[in-house]
Tab-separated table of C-alpha atoms in Angstrom:
chain	number	residue	atom	x	y	z
A	1	MET	CA	105.886	38.943	120.025
A	2	ILE	CA	102.943	41.289	120.453
A	3	CYS	CA	102.585	45.090	120.379
A	4	ILE	CA	104.017	46.909	123.421
A	5	VAL	CA	100.896	49.081	123.776
A	6	ASP	CA	98.750	47.992	126.728
A	7	ASN	CA	95.810	45.722	125.896
A	8	CYS	CA	96.921	45.367	122.267
A	9	GLU	CA	97.323	41.785	121.121
A	10	ARG	CA	98.367	42.467	117.545
A	11	ASN	CA	101.695	41.207	116.300
A	12	LYS	CA	104.675	43.559	116.580
A	13	ARG	CA	105.816	45.090	113.275
A	14	SER	CA	108.251	47.959	113.973
A	15	ASN	CA	109.785	49.643	117.040
A	16	GLY	CA	107.748	47.330	119.235
A	17	TYR	CA	104.415	48.510	117.798
A	18	CYS	CA	101.838	46.823	115.660
A	19	THR	CA	101.019	48.359	112.286
A	20	LEU	CA	98.150	50.489	113.681
A	21	HIS	CA	99.988	51.882	116.698
A	22	TYR	CA	103.189	52.448	114.729
A	23	TYR	CA	101.217	54.538	112.228
A	24	ARG	CA	99.687	56.607	115.058
A	25	PHE	CA	103.137	57.049	116.576
A	26	ARG	CA	104.588	58.259	113.268
A	27	VAL	CA	101.703	60.652	112.544
A	28	ASN	CA	100.831	61.961	116.029
A	29	GLY	CA	103.954	61.246	118.085
A	30	ASP	CA	101.882	59.110	120.460
A	31	PRO	CA	100.546	55.619	119.653
A	32	ASN	CA	97.478	56.198	121.851
A	33	ILE	CA	96.230	59.353	120.122
A	34	VAL	CA	93.256	58.768	117.859
A	35	LYS	CA	92.056	61.591	115.622
A	36	THR	CA	88.325	61.144	115.131
A	37	ASN	CA	87.611	64.188	112.938
A	38	ARG	CA	89.352	63.654	109.642
A	39	THR	CA	86.928	65.617	107.456
A	40	PRO	CA	88.804	68.599	105.964
A	41	PRO	CA	87.129	72.030	105.910
A	42	LYS	CA	85.603	73.234	102.653
A	43	THR	CA	87.191	76.688	102.856
A	44	CYS	CA	90.385	78.161	104.270
A	45	THR	CA	90.460	78.373	108.087
A	46	VAL	CA	92.128	81.820	108.115
A	47	ASP	CA	89.670	84.472	109.311
A	48	GLY	CA	88.077	86.359	106.440
A	49	CYS	CA	89.411	84.027	103.737
A	50	LYS	CA	86.796	82.220	101.648
A	51	ASN	CA	89.179	80.521	99.244
A	52	LYS	CA	88.888	76.781	98.670
A	53	TYR	CA	90.670	74.464	101.110
A	54	VAL	CA	93.798	72.795	99.718
A	55	ALA	CA	95.888	71.397	102.585
A	56	SER	CA	96.389	71.729	106.356
A	57	GLY	CA	93.142	73.681	106.638
A	58	LEU	CA	94.463	76.409	104.342
A	59	CYS	CA	93.887	77.668	100.822
A	60	ARG	CA	96.697	77.665	98.271
A	61	ARG	CA	97.802	81.204	99.107
A	62	HIS	CA	97.877	80.862	102.914
A	63	TYR	CA	99.432	77.398	102.713
A	64	TRP	CA	102.306	78.836	100.671
A	65	VAL	CA	102.726	81.747	103.109
A	66	LYS	CA	102.798	79.348	106.077
A	67	TYR	CA	105.258	77.051	104.327
A	68	THR	CA	107.549	80.002	103.513
A	69	TYR	CA	107.251	82.171	106.644
A	70	GLY	CA	105.864	79.787	109.281
A	71	ASN	CA	102.675	81.824	109.768
A	72	PRO	CA	99.732	81.795	107.321
A	73	THR	CA	98.742	85.368	108.266
A	74	HIS	CA	102.225	86.814	107.703
A	75	LYS	CA	102.138	90.041	105.678
A	76	VAL	CA	103.842	89.105	102.450
A	77	ARG	CA	105.743	91.276	100.039
A	78	ILE	CA	106.793	88.750	97.448
A	79	ARG	CA	110.383	88.987	96.242
A	80	LEU	CA	111.114	85.295	95.758
A	81	LYS	CA	111.777	83.151	92.731
A	82	ASN	CA	109.533	80.345	93.994
A	83	GLN	CA	106.304	82.305	94.116
A	84	PRO	CA	102.851	80.763	94.674
A	85	LYS	CA	100.786	79.593	91.720
A	86	ILE	CA	97.707	81.583	92.794
A	87	CYS	CA	97.585	85.390	93.191
A	88	ILE	CA	98.256	86.492	96.786
A	89	ASN	CA	95.604	89.228	96.598
A	90	GLU	CA	92.704	88.316	98.909
A	91	GLY	CA	89.853	86.624	97.071
A	92	CYS	CA	91.729	86.271	93.769
A	93	ASN	CA	92.232	82.767	92.373
A	94	LEU	CA	93.970	83.691	89.114
A	95	LYS	CA	97.419	82.357	88.277
A	96	THR	CA	100.437	84.449	89.249
A	97	VAL	CA	102.528	86.338	86.729
A	98	SER	CA	105.101	88.175	88.855
A	99	LYS	CA	105.898	88.821	92.540
A	100	GLY	CA	102.970	86.674	93.658
A	101	TYR	CA	100.329	88.653	91.738
A	102	CYS	CA	98.157	87.801	88.760
A	103	ASP	CA	98.439	89.977	85.653
A	104	ASN	CA	95.688	92.418	86.731
A	105	HIS	CA	96.842	92.903	90.316
A	106	TYR	CA	100.501	93.098	89.266
A	107	ARG	CA	99.662	95.955	86.883
A	108	ILE	CA	97.740	97.732	89.662
A	109	GLU	CA	100.515	97.224	92.234
A	110	THR	CA	103.230	98.295	89.796
A	111	GLY	CA	101.282	101.371	88.710
A	112	ILE	CA	100.777	102.480	92.322
A	113	ASN	CA	104.464	102.021	93.145
A	114	ILE	CA	105.608	103.906	90.034
A	115	LYS	CA	103.309	106.830	90.839
A	116	ARG	CA	104.568	107.016	94.434
A	117	SER	CA	108.184	106.805	93.284
A	118	ARG	CA	107.682	109.688	90.834
A	119	GLN	CA	106.079	111.831	93.525
A	120	ARG	CA	109.007	111.193	95.885
A	121	LYS	CA	111.513	112.074	93.163
A	122	ILE	CA	109.762	115.386	92.441
A	123	LYS	CA	109.860	116.349	96.129
A	124	VAL	CA	113.556	115.504	96.480
A	125	ILE	CA	114.675	117.183	93.232
A	126	ASP	CA	112.621	120.248	94.157
A	127	HIS	CA	114.356	120.529	97.534
A	128	TYR	CA	117.969	119.941	96.467
A	129	SER	CA	117.707	122.158	93.358
A	130	ASN	CA	116.161	125.052	95.325
A	131	ASN	CA	112.951	124.819	93.283
A	132	LYS	CA	114.869	125.124	89.987
A	133	PHE	CA	114.536	121.500	88.835
A	134	GLU	CA	117.878	121.638	87.019
A	135	CYS	CA	121.320	120.001	87.023
A	136	ASP	CA	123.794	121.712	89.350
A	137	TRP	CA	126.521	121.563	86.688
A	138	CYS	CA	125.025	121.903	83.209
A	139	ASN	CA	121.621	123.378	84.139
A	140	VAL	CA	119.624	120.869	82.099
A	141	LYS	CA	115.971	120.890	83.205
A	142	ASP	CA	114.710	117.516	81.966
A	143	MET	CA	113.232	115.588	84.929
A	144	ARG	CA	113.753	112.318	83.080
A	145	VAL	CA	117.544	112.620	83.406
A	146	LEU	CA	117.863	114.388	86.760
A	147	SER	CA	119.060	112.353	89.731
A	148	ILE	CA	120.572	112.719	93.196
A	149	ASP	CA	124.350	112.594	93.651
A	150	HIS	CA	126.427	112.151	96.819
A	151	ILE	CA	128.641	115.268	96.821
A	152	ASN	CA	131.568	113.499	98.489
A	153	GLY	CA	131.061	110.207	96.659
A	154	GLY	CA	130.537	106.853	98.344
A	155	GLY	CA	126.971	106.395	97.169
A	156	ASN	CA	127.153	102.610	96.827
A	157	LYS	CA	128.778	102.242	100.245
A	158	HIS	CA	126.115	104.477	101.807
A	159	ARG	CA	123.279	102.452	100.272
A	160	LYS	CA	124.749	99.142	101.442
A	161	GLU	CA	125.528	100.278	104.996
A	162	SER	CA	122.126	101.933	105.458
A	163	HIS	CA	120.226	99.200	103.543
A	164	ILE	CA	118.683	101.788	101.209
A	165	SER	CA	116.573	100.467	98.341
A	166	ASP	CA	114.904	103.814	97.528
A	167	LEU	CA	117.179	106.844	97.998
A	168	TYR	CA	114.360	109.362	97.472
A	169	TRP	CA	112.288	107.747	100.228
A	170	TRP	CA	115.325	107.692	102.543
A	171	LEU	CA	116.072	111.401	101.966
A	172	ILE	CA	112.480	112.404	102.720
A	173	LYS	CA	112.359	110.207	105.822
A	174	ASN	CA	115.600	111.757	107.127
A	175	ASN	CA	114.454	115.356	106.512
A	176	TYR	CA	116.670	116.039	103.497
A	177	PRO	CA	120.179	115.756	105.012
A	178	LYS	CA	123.123	117.732	103.611
A	179	GLY	CA	125.733	116.219	101.311
A	180	PHE	CA	123.530	115.688	98.259
A	181	ARG	CA	122.924	117.599	95.029
A	182	VAL	CA	121.022	117.333	91.760
A	183	LEU	CA	122.928	116.187	88.665
A	184	CYS	CA	121.807	114.904	85.300
A	185	MET	CA	122.821	111.375	84.311
A	186	ASN	CA	125.766	112.589	82.189
A	187	CYS	CA	127.193	114.817	84.910
A	188	ASN	CA	126.600	112.103	87.484
A	189	TRP	CA	128.681	109.720	85.375
A	190	VAL	CA	131.463	112.327	85.056
A	191	ALA	CA	131.393	112.861	88.828
A	192	ARG	CA	131.862	109.146	89.437
A	193	THR	CA	134.777	108.817	87.010
A	194	ASP	CA	136.620	112.034	87.909
A	195	LYS	CA	139.370	112.066	90.487
A	196	LYS	CA	138.945	113.710	93.865
A	197	ASN	CA	140.387	117.148	94.507
A	198	ASN	CA	140.550	118.294	98.146
A	199	GLY	CA	137.776	115.897	99.115
A	200	GLU	CA	135.316	117.137	96.460
A	201	TRP	CA	134.530	115.858	93.003
A	202	VAL	CA	136.018	118.042	90.239
A	203	LYS	CA	134.348	118.685	86.884
A	204	ASN	CA	137.359	119.720	84.863
A	205	GLN	CA	136.494	117.278	82.067
A	206	LEU	CA	132.889	118.400	81.706
A	207	ILE	CA	132.669	119.834	78.196
A	208	HIS	CA	129.767	121.935	76.914
A	209	ILE	CA	129.224	121.579	73.187
């Protein structure tokens, strides 16, 4: 028995094809397709990327992004356990430490995010404390312990339903809605553990020493 491909006189090996045409069928989906250019590129084929080619015409970073998201140019914000081995910052070939970044770029990214988060907190505390920067119950003025409390409770439910990861950002985006107040961490804990009285949190167990 010979290969089922026209004009091929090689012996049949599998699925009616000879070894050569079966290989082409497995690789290309068509036994008649012949890929002449098999020389891989030296650098990544993504526009603007000069990193070294690794596989499928892509560098290590873009290959990982394509494998994970289906598109090598997808904008990535790494929050996965299986992160790439090389820093995702353009042009950086150092090994990753956390969230897809090398040690240097992770420190930069973290520092920027912390600074922005602090600025958002100051704006929100300033608004809900009427420029006093103090706890609504005990009047403590230490910014390190001040936080935002849902007056009627249900903070966890609100965050889950609205998919809120940063409450300060959400409050600013929604033009500082009503129903929130400034409490220190201690008073916030008391508010969560107290019972409700007429739909509002009571503070009958708050003791000033």
